[in-house]
């Protein structure tokens, strides 16, 4: 694969302004545009390490949202679905007649002229996208990528590569993945989530079906053979494909998988996977624990092979992936207690991470500090969240992290704690972070594993737990 010249930014993106530039998805696009020579500016609600990293690339970052932050020569304003129409910078952009561009349209524009590989699914997108980005880079292919999280270690959530491949996380939450036209698309699983935007599984199937129909002619859909929702989507895609030149490759432990997982061997906080791919057995290591992460690695292997990357080299390169921040990331150890950060916020993710971490706990207990994410998700899945917490030996639950939502009357974290207690769990509620940190640190004993779990700012509490333990 030959090196590609660094593209210039599209004319409308020569001087873009990002509202909410500190977000994982927004900052990645801003970084790539800056590396392509655009004069990027933006604003965010608060100061952060991401804002500092953007400034090092020459990006102008304002803290707070004011109309005056929009430069006189701005060519477009980039927003995500979380930005409301009454934001003063959007109001000013509309007044000036500037294009207001959704994040997904900006990302789609970055893929033009390259070989896009888009990773979708209700769970596991960030991990699988990262595995692909790291393994392709390890093989010297220098892909461009945009990921919804930061790679562990010195990595980043985005990179402008010299190779011809662009690996992107494709978000179904607001249907923005309908904007992409990948050469290879991955669907890891299909479940009902994002209840503010999807009312039923039928709507989810329709949305993923549109995504699959966007795959370039002659391209490949890589999809799970194990997950019930993914199997149903496969059936629909195949029945709707007609004469279209689309290859569908399934992967997993199911007997009918095209790339079949023969064995997953846990090894503490890592695992080893053996697969049967095109009639050959391949065994490779995965540096993160749990069956679901091993299957994500098989999805990455299958997708890379669909791009024409030799499977032997790709299997070895996947072992060089060391994780993504917030995806079972070890934050540290104090007084014999390890503290691990988990982004899990859907019951399926919570259960998978708890089962994965159980294998590395040896004789110790698994304790959880959980923060529910979104009122709508808590309303629909609070019971299931509580049942997932029953897999822990003890848990403390914080109030709901609202993110972009307004409160829903009657929806609180009590829905979760009551369900957890009904399932036999040892669970308590905390009204403030300080109370939660003290409770978890007081419970922990040498040999235990503590998980800070959720998609909100609970991630900031891991270091505070370590500090409390060390006192």
XYZ file of N, CA and C in Angstrom, residues 200-330:
393
model
N -37.582 1.468 19.409
C -37.778 0.023 19.326
C -36.589 -0.627 18.635
N -36.519 -1.964 18.764
C -35.484 -2.709 18.057
C -35.672 -2.592 16.552
N -36.906 -2.475 16.098
C -37.134 -2.349 14.664
C -36.460 -1.080 14.130
N -36.523 0.006 14.884
C -35.828 1.220 14.474
C -34.313 1.016 14.452
N -33.811 0.259 15.423
C -32.373 -0.043 15.457
C -31.972 -0.833 14.215
N -32.740 -1.873 13.882
C -32.428 -2.671 12.680
C -32.462 -1.812 11.414
N -33.450 -0.966 11.316
C -33.544 -0.095 10.142
C -32.321 0.812 10.045
N -31.887 1.351 11.189
C -30.753 2.259 11.195
C -29.459 1.544 10.801
N -29.224 0.380 11.391
C -28.024 -0.391 11.034
C -28.104 -0.880 9.585
N -29.313 -1.142 9.114
C -29.483 -1.541 7.720
C -29.071 -0.438 6.758
N -29.410 0.810 7.099
C -28.985 1.949 6.277
C -27.464 2.053 6.275
N -26.855 1.860 7.452
C -25.386 1.884 7.536
C -24.770 0.816 6.632
N -25.306 -0.407 6.691
C -24.767 -1.492 5.860
C -24.948 -1.191 4.375
N -26.070 -0.559 4.020
C -26.323 -0.230 2.618
C -25.380 0.849 2.101
N -24.721 1.566 3.005
C -23.776 2.613 2.620
C -22.385 2.054 2.301
N -22.146 0.771 2.582
C -20.834 0.187 2.273
C -20.587 0.296 0.777
N -19.380 0.686 0.404
C -19.044 0.891 -1.005
C -19.240 -0.398 -1.800
N -19.624 -0.251 -3.063
C -19.818 -1.406 -3.929
C -18.515 -2.210 -3.997
N -18.629 -3.511 -3.771
C -17.450 -4.362 -3.733
C -16.819 -4.451 -2.361
N -17.420 -3.770 -1.382
C -16.873 -3.757 -0.029
C -17.310 -4.943 0.802
N -16.965 -4.886 2.097
C -17.177 -6.017 2.999
C -17.850 -5.573 4.290
N -18.838 -6.337 4.719
C -19.435 -6.191 6.044
C -18.900 -7.299 6.927
N -18.227 -6.925 8.014
C -17.744 -7.868 9.021
C -18.707 -7.784 10.197
N -19.304 -8.917 10.575
C -20.389 -8.861 11.562
C -20.381 -10.096 12.449
N -20.770 -9.918 13.700
C -20.762 -11.006 14.683
C -21.727 -12.122 14.295
N -21.261 -13.352 14.466
C -22.111 -14.526 14.267
C -22.719 -15.004 15.587
N -22.320 -14.389 16.701
C -22.751 -14.847 18.022
C -23.918 -14.041 18.582
N -23.976 -12.794 18.236
C -24.948 -11.889 18.840
C -26.276 -11.970 18.101
N -27.367 -12.173 18.861
C -28.676 -12.368 18.242
C -29.093 -11.218 17.346
N -28.896 -9.996 17.805
C -29.258 -8.838 17.002
C -28.424 -8.735 15.742
N -27.136 -9.073 15.840
C -26.265 -9.040 14.664
C -26.666 -10.118 13.660
N -27.052 -11.284 14.143
C -27.482 -12.359 13.235
C -28.751 -11.946 12.474
N -29.656 -11.287 13.173
C -30.867 -10.829 12.504
C -30.520 -9.765 11.459
N -29.600 -8.879 11.786
C -29.180 -7.878 10.817
C -28.524 -8.539 9.605
N -27.706 -9.549 9.850
C -27.075 -10.286 8.738
C -28.130 -10.869 7.811
N -29.168 -11.467 8.391
C -30.247 -12.036 7.584
C -30.891 -10.959 6.716
N -31.155 -9.810 7.311
C -31.800 -8.730 6.569
C -30.890 -8.188 5.470
N -29.619 -8.007 5.790
C -28.686 -7.471 4.795
C -28.566 -8.412 3.606
N -28.454 -9.690 3.901
C -28.312 -10.655 2.809
C -29.575 -10.715 1.949
N -30.733 -10.607 2.572
C -31.975 -10.676 1.801
C -32.204 -9.407 0.979
N -31.612 -8.285 1.428
C -31.802 -7.017 0.725
C -30.693 -6.710 -0.280
N -29.639 -7.499 -0.261
C -28.456 -7.164 -1.062
C -28.727 -7.233 -2.557
N -29.575 -8.175 -2.989
C -29.865 -8.324 -4.413
C -28.604 -8.602 -5.205
N -28.399 -7.852 -6.290
C -27.235 -8.073 -7.141
C -26.042 -7.226 -6.701
N -26.172 -6.557 -5.547
C -25.097 -5.685 -5.095
C -23.852 -6.488 -4.748
N -22.682 -5.956 -5.111
C -21.412 -6.645 -4.834
C -20.986 -6.345 -3.405
N -21.498 -7.129 -2.466
C -21.168 -6.958 -1.050
C -20.770 -8.302 -0.464
N -19.611 -8.365 0.152
C -19.167 -9.568 0.853
C -19.552 -9.446 2.320
N -20.186 -10.467 2.874
C -20.513 -10.512 4.296
C -19.661 -11.593 4.949
N -18.839 -11.203 5.934
C -17.991 -12.164 6.648
C -18.367 -12.126 8.117
N -18.838 -13.262 8.628
C -19.203 -13.351 10.035
C -18.020 -13.892 10.835
N -17.985 -13.545 12.108
C -16.914 -14.016 12.996
C -17.516 -14.367 14.350
N -16.853 -15.255 15.082
C -17.311 -15.565 16.425
C -17.175 -17.036 16.763
N -17.832 -17.427 17.847
C -17.739 -18.811 18.335
C -18.813 -19.714 17.738
N -19.777 -19.139 17.037
C -20.833 -19.944 16.424
C -20.248 -20.893 15.382
N -20.855 -22.072 15.250
C -20.349 -23.083 14.325
C -20.352 -22.610 12.876
N -21.270 -21.700 12.529
C -21.375 -21.264 11.139
C -20.606 -19.982 10.853
N -19.769 -19.523 11.793
C -18.995 -18.295 11.576
C -17.975 -18.504 10.464
N -17.816 -17.496 9.616
C -16.797 -17.571 8.564
C -15.393 -17.551 9.153
N -15.177 -16.715 10.164
C -13.928 -16.718 10.922
C -14.291 -17.206 12.318
N -13.952 -18.455 12.582
C -14.474 -19.119 13.778
C -13.462 -19.087 14.910
N -13.935 -18.699 16.083
C -13.108 -18.711 17.287
C -13.116 -20.132 17.857
N -11.950 -20.752 17.899
C -11.843 -22.120 18.403
C -11.627 -22.160 19.905
N -10.903 -21.162 20.413
C -10.571 -21.206 21.841
C -10.186 -19.812 22.322
N -10.668 -19.448 23.519
C -10.235 -18.236 24.212
C -9.704 -18.677 25.571
N -8.437 -18.423 25.819
C -7.799 -18.873 27.055
C -7.471 -17.670 27.929
N -8.174 -17.492 29.056
C -7.850 -16.376 29.946
C -6.474 -16.564 30.580
N -5.741 -15.472 30.691
C -4.428 -15.505 31.326
C -4.305 -14.272 32.212
N -4.972 -14.313 33.371
C -4.988 -13.156 34.254
C -5.730 -12.006 33.607
N -5.054 -10.868 33.454
C -5.668 -9.701 32.830
C -5.353 -9.635 31.339
N -5.004 -10.776 30.741
C -4.839 -10.903 29.292
C -5.525 -12.190 28.849
N -5.472 -12.482 27.556
C -6.027 -13.742 27.060
C -5.303 -14.139 25.781
N -5.540 -15.367 25.360
C -4.990 -15.892 24.111
C -6.141 -16.452 23.289
N -6.140 -16.171 22.000
C -7.245 -16.551 21.127
C -6.723 -17.396 19.978
N -7.466 -18.462 19.666
C -7.166 -19.273 18.486
C -8.370 -19.219 17.558
N -8.131 -18.870 16.294
C -9.215 -18.766 15.314
C -8.898 -19.621 14.098
N -9.955 -19.967 13.382
C -9.834 -20.644 12.096
C -10.238 -19.637 11.025
N -9.258 -19.184 10.243
C -9.486 -18.159 9.234
C -9.008 -18.692 7.889
N -9.923 -18.801 6.941
C -9.599 -19.297 5.593
C -8.866 -20.633 5.650
N -9.351 -21.516 6.551
C -8.810 -22.870 6.628
C -7.539 -23.010 7.432
N -7.031 -21.910 8.019
C -5.800 -21.962 8.793
C -6.049 -21.529 10.229
N -5.361 -22.201 11.158
C -5.449 -21.800 12.557
C -4.424 -20.719 12.852
N -4.875 -19.690 13.566
C -4.004 -18.613 14.022
C -4.211 -18.425 15.520
N -3.125 -18.297 16.266
C -3.206 -18.038 17.703
C -2.470 -16.739 17.999
N -3.113 -15.867 18.757
C -2.494 -14.587 19.079
C -2.961 -14.108 20.449
N -2.191 -13.177 21.015
C -2.492 -12.668 22.338
C -3.318 -11.402 22.294
N -4.103 -11.192 23.351
C -4.890 -9.967 23.533
C -4.535 -9.432 24.912
N -4.118 -8.181 24.971
C -3.533 -7.665 26.209
C -4.551 -7.140 27.208
N -5.843 -7.251 26.896
C -6.894 -6.843 27.826
C -7.749 -8.062 28.158
N -8.331 -8.105 29.368
C -9.023 -9.320 29.802
C -10.437 -9.418 29.268
N -10.954 -10.642 29.235
C -12.371 -10.841 28.961
C -12.679 -11.365 27.580
N -13.727 -12.179 27.526
C -14.158 -12.785 26.268
C -14.585 -11.720 25.251
N -15.262 -10.677 25.713
C -15.752 -9.678 24.757
C -14.600 -8.921 24.102
N -13.524 -8.684 24.838
C -12.372 -8.024 24.220
C -11.656 -8.967 23.256
N -11.624 -10.250 23.588
C -11.034 -11.218 22.660
C -11.823 -11.258 21.354
N -13.149 -11.204 21.449
C -13.973 -11.209 20.238
C -13.815 -9.901 19.460
N -13.618 -8.789 20.160
C -13.320 -7.534 19.459
C -12.039 -7.673 18.639
N -11.053 -8.355 19.208
C -9.794 -8.558 18.495
C -10.001 -9.407 17.242
N -10.883 -10.386 17.318
C -11.173 -11.223 16.142
C -11.886 -10.382 15.074
N -12.775 -9.484 15.503
C -13.422 -8.570 14.546
C -12.381 -7.705 13.852
N -11.403 -7.199 14.620
C -10.340 -6.374 14.042
C -9.508 -7.190 13.051
N -9.195 -8.411 13.406
C -8.431 -9.294 12.517
C -9.182 -9.519 11.209
N -10.470 -9.805 11.305
C -11.291 -10.076 10.122
C -11.397 -8.839 9.238
N -11.558 -7.672 9.863
C -11.684 -6.423 9.102
C -10.381 -6.070 8.405
N -9.271 -6.209 9.111
C -7.987 -5.917 8.496
C -7.698 -6.829 7.323
N -8.035 -8.104 7.480
C -7.841 -9.062 6.391
C -8.706 -8.697 5.183
N -9.906 -8.152 5.447
C -10.788 -7.737 4.347
C -10.198 -6.580 3.553
N -9.311 -5.797 4.196
C -8.617 -4.717 3.491
C -7.411 -5.217 2.701
N -7.100 -6.502 2.882
C -5.959 -7.066 2.174
C -4.691 -7.143 2.988
N -4.778 -6.863 4.292
C -3.603 -6.965 5.158
C -3.378 -8.435 5.496
N -2.155 -8.977 5.351
C -1.898 -10.382 5.662
C -2.291 -10.731 7.091
N -3.067 -11.792 7.232
C -3.624 -12.140 8.538
C -2.553 -12.519 9.553
N -1.475 -13.192 9.099
C -0.412 -13.585 10.030
C 0.186 -12.361 10.720
N 0.553 -11.368 9.922
C 1.147 -10.168 10.491
C 0.167 -9.409 11.361
N -1.086 -9.363 10.937
C -2.104 -8.639 11.688
C -2.348 -9.286 13.044
N -2.379 -10.618 13.072
C -2.595 -11.334 14.332
C -1.483 -11.017 15.330
N -0.245 -10.991 14.854
C 0.852 -10.653 15.740
C 0.811 -9.208 16.189
N 0.393 -8.319 15.282
C 0.360 -6.893 15.602
C -0.717 -6.548 16.614
N -1.805 -7.312 16.628
C -2.885 -7.043 17.584
C -2.371 -7.153 19.016
N -1.375 -8.004 19.226
C -0.807 -8.153 20.565
C -0.133 -6.869 21.047
N 0.211 -5.959 20.131
C 0.866 -4.705 20.522
C -0.132 -3.677 21.062
N -1.428 -3.953 20.919
C -2.456 -3.066 21.469
C -2.466 -3.223 22.986
N -2.351 -2.108 23.706
C -2.286 -2.178 25.165
C -3.505 -1.583 25.859
N -4.480 -1.136 25.080
C -5.707 -0.669 25.703
C -6.056 0.754 25.335
N -7.268 1.133 25.722
C -7.776 2.487 25.553
C -8.085 3.025 26.938
N -7.803 4.295 27.125
C -8.145 4.887 28.411
C -9.635 4.719 28.680
N -9.949 4.324 29.922
C -11.310 4.123 30.392
C -11.866 2.756 30.019
N -11.160 1.939 29.249
C -11.649 0.591 28.932
C -10.831 -0.410 29.738
N -11.261 -0.651 30.996
C -10.531 -1.484 31.946
C -9.083 -1.019 32.043
N -8.921 0.270 32.266
C -7.596 0.883 32.375
C -7.153 0.874 33.837
N -5.997 0.292 34.091
C -5.444 0.278 35.444
C -4.985 1.677 35.818
